[in-house]
Coordinates of C-alpha atoms and ligand atoms in Angstrom, one line a residue:
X1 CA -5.9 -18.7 -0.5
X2 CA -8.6 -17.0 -2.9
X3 CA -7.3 -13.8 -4.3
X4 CA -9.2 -11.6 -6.5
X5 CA -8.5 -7.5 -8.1
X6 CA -11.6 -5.6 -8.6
X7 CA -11.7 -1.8 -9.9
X8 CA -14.2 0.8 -7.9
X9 CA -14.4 4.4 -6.9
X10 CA -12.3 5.3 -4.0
X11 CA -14.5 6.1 -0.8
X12 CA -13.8 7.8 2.8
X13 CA -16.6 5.1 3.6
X14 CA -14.5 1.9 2.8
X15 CA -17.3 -0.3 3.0
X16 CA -19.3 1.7 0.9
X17 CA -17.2 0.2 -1.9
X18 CA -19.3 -1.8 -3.5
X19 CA -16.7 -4.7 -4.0
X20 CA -15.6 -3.8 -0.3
X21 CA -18.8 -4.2 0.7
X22 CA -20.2 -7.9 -0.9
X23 CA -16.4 -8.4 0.8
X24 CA -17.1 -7.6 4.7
X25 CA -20.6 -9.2 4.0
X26 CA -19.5 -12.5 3.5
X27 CA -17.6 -12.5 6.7
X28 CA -20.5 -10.4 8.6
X29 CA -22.9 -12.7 8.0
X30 CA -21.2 -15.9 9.3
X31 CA -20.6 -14.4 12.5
X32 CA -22.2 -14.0 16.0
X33 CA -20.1 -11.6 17.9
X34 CA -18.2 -8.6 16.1
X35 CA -15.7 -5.9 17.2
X36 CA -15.1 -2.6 14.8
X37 CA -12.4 0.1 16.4
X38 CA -12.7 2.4 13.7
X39 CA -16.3 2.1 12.7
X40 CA -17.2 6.0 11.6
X41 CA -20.6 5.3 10.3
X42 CA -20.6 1.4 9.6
X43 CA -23.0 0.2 12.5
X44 CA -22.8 -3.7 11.6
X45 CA -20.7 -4.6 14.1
X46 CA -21.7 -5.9 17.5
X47 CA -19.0 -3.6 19.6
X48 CA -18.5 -0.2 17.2
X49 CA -16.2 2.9 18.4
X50 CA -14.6 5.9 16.9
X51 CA -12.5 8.7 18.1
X52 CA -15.1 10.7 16.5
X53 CA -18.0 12.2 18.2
X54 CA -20.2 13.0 15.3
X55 CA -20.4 8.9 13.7
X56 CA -23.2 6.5 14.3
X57 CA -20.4 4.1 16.9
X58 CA -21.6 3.1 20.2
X59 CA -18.5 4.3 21.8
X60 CA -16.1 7.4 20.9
X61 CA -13.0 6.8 22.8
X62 CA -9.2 5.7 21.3
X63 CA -9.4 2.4 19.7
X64 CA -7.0 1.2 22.2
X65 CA -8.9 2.2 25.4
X66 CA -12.2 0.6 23.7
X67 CA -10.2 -2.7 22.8
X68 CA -9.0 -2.8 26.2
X69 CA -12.4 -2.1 27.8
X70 CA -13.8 -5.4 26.3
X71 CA -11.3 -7.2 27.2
X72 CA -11.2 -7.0 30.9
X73 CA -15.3 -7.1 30.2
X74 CA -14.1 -10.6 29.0
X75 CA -15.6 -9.8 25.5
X76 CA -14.4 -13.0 22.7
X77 CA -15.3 -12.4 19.2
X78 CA -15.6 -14.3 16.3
X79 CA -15.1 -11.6 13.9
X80 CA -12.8 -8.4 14.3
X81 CA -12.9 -6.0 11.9
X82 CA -9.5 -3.9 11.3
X83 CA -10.5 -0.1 9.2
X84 CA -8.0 2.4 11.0
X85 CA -6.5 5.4 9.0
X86 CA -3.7 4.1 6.7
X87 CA -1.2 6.8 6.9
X88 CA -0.1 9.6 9.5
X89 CA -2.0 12.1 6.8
X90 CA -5.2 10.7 7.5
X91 CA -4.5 10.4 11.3
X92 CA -3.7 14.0 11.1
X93 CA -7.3 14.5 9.1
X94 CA -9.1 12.9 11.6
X95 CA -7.2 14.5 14.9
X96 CA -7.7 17.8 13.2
X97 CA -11.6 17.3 12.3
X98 CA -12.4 17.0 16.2
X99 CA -10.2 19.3 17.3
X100 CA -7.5 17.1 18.8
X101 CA -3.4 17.1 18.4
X102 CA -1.7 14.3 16.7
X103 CA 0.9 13.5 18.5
X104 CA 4.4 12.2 17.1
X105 CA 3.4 7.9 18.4
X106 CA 0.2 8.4 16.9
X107 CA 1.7 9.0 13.8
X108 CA 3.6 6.1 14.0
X109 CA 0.6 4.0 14.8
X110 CA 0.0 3.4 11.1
X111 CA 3.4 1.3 10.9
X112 CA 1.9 -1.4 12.7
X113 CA -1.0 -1.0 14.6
X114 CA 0.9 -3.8 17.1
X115 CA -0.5 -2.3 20.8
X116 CA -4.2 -2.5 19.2
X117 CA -3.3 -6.3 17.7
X118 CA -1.9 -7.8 20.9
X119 CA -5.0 -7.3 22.3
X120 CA -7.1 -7.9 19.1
X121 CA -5.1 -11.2 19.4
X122 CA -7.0 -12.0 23.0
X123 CA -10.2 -10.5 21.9
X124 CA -10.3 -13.2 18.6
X125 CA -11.2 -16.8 19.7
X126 CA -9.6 -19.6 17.8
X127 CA -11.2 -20.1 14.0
X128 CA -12.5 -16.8 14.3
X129 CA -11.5 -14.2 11.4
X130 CA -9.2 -10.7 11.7
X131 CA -10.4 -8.3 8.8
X132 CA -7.5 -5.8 8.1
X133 CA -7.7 -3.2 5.2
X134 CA -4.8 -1.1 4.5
X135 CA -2.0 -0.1 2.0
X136 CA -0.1 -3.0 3.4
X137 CA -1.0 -6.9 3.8
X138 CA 0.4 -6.6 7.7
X139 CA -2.6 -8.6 9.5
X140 CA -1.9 -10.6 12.5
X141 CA 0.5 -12.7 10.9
X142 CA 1.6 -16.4 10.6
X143 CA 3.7 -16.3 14.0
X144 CA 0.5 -15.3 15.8
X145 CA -1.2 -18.3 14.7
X146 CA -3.3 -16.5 11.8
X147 CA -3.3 -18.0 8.1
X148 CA -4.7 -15.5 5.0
X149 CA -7.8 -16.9 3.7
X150 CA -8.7 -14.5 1.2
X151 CA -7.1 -11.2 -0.2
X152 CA -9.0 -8.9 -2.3
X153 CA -7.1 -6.2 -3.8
X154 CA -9.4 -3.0 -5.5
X155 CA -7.7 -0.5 -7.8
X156 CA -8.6 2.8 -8.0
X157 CA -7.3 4.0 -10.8
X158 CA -4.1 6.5 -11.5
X159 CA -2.9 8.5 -8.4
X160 CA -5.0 6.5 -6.0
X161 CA -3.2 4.1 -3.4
X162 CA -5.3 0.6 -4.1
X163 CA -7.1 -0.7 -1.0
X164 CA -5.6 -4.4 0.5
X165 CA -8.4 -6.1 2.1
X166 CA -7.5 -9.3 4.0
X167 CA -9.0 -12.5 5.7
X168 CA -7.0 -14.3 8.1
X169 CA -8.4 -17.1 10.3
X170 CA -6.8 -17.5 13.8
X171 CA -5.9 -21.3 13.5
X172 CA -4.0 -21.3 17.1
X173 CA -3.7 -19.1 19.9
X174 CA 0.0 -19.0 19.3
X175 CA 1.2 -16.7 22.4
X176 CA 2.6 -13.4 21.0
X177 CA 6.3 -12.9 21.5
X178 CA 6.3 -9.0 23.1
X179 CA 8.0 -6.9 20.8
X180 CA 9.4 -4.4 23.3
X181 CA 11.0 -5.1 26.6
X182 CA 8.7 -4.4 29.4
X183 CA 8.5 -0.4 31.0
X184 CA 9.1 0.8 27.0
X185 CA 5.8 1.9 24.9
X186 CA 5.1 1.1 21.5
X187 CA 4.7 3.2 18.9
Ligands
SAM201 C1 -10.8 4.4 7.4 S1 -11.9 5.2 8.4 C2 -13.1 3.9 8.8 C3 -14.1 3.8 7.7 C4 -15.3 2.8 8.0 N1 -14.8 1.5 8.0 C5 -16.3 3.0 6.8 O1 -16.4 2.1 6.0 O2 -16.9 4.0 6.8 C6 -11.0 5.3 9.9 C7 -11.8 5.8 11.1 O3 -11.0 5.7 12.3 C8 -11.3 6.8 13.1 N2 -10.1 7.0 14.0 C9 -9.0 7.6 13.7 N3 -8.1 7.4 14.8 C10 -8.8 6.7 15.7 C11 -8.4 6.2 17.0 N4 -7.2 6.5 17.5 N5 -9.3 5.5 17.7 C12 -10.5 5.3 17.2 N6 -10.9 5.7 16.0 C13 -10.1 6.4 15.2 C14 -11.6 8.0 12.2 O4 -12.4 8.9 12.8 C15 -12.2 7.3 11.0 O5 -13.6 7.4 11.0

């Protein structure tokens, strides 16, 4: 695994970062077909969304409805890129710039994220790569089948939160034990 710590500016615009973006590059340009939930303004991706009406994505609704949408479109990508807010704050930031209500499960979204993966899961074919950036190094995970490849950790100096950004390769379609019994929803 190749692991490196760079120092940069922090940036709403993640991939703005310059060390961020020679990052998401690499991967970008070895692939063919690319997903990105949370785009805002980063139009790279093949398939781009964001709850946000007023960002360069092709489609605004909740990353879970869009992931869902190319999945029964029978969408596979090599590539899925994984930017969501990292903390209930920012969900709250982002609900409250268009005008919507954060909810309490949307807060707890940021725990995991595991609705959005189990699909992500489907949506990744087999040697393709999962992109996560976060506060926490809580990609897809070994059980799924996934193996980190490369973790590049950026500081950003006192009082900032550093930004985890993580390669994993989907090395098997391992099928993903459901975490909650079925008629329950997730978090
Ligand atoms: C960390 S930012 C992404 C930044 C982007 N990768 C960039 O480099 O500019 C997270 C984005 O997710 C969007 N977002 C928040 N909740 C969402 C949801 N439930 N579904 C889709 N997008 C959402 C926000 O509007 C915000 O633009």
């Amino acid at each position: 695994m190749k692991f490196s710590r760079e120092w940069a500016m922090p940036s709403h615009e993640t991939f703005s970062i310059p060390p961020i973006a020679v990052f998401i590059d690499k991967y970008l340009r070895a692939s063919t077909v690319s997903i990105d939930p949370f785009a805002r303004d980063f139009t790279r991706a093949t398939y781009t969304n964001d709850l946000n009406p007023d960002t360069l994505a092709s489609s605004h609704v909740d990353s879970l409805d869009f992931l869902r949408g190319l999945d029964d479109s029978g969408v596979l990508a090599d590539l899925i890129i994984f930017d969501p807010p990292y903390s209930p704050r920012q969900v709250k930031e982002c609900y409250n710039g268009i005008g919507l209500k954060m909810k309490q499960e949307d807060a707890q979204r940021t725990c995991s994220w595991v609705r959005e993966k189990e699909i992500i899961h489907d949506l990744l074919e087999v040697g393709g790569v999962f992109l996560y950036f976060g506060w926490d190094s809580m990609g897809m995970g070994r059980t799924r089948g996934y193996q980190i490849e490369e973790i590049l950790l950026v500081c950003h100096g006192p009082g900032h939160n550093d930004t985890i950004c993580m390669a994993e390769r989907k090395l098997q379609h391992q099928e993903s034990f459901r975490m909650v019994p079925e008629g329950r929803t997730l978090p």
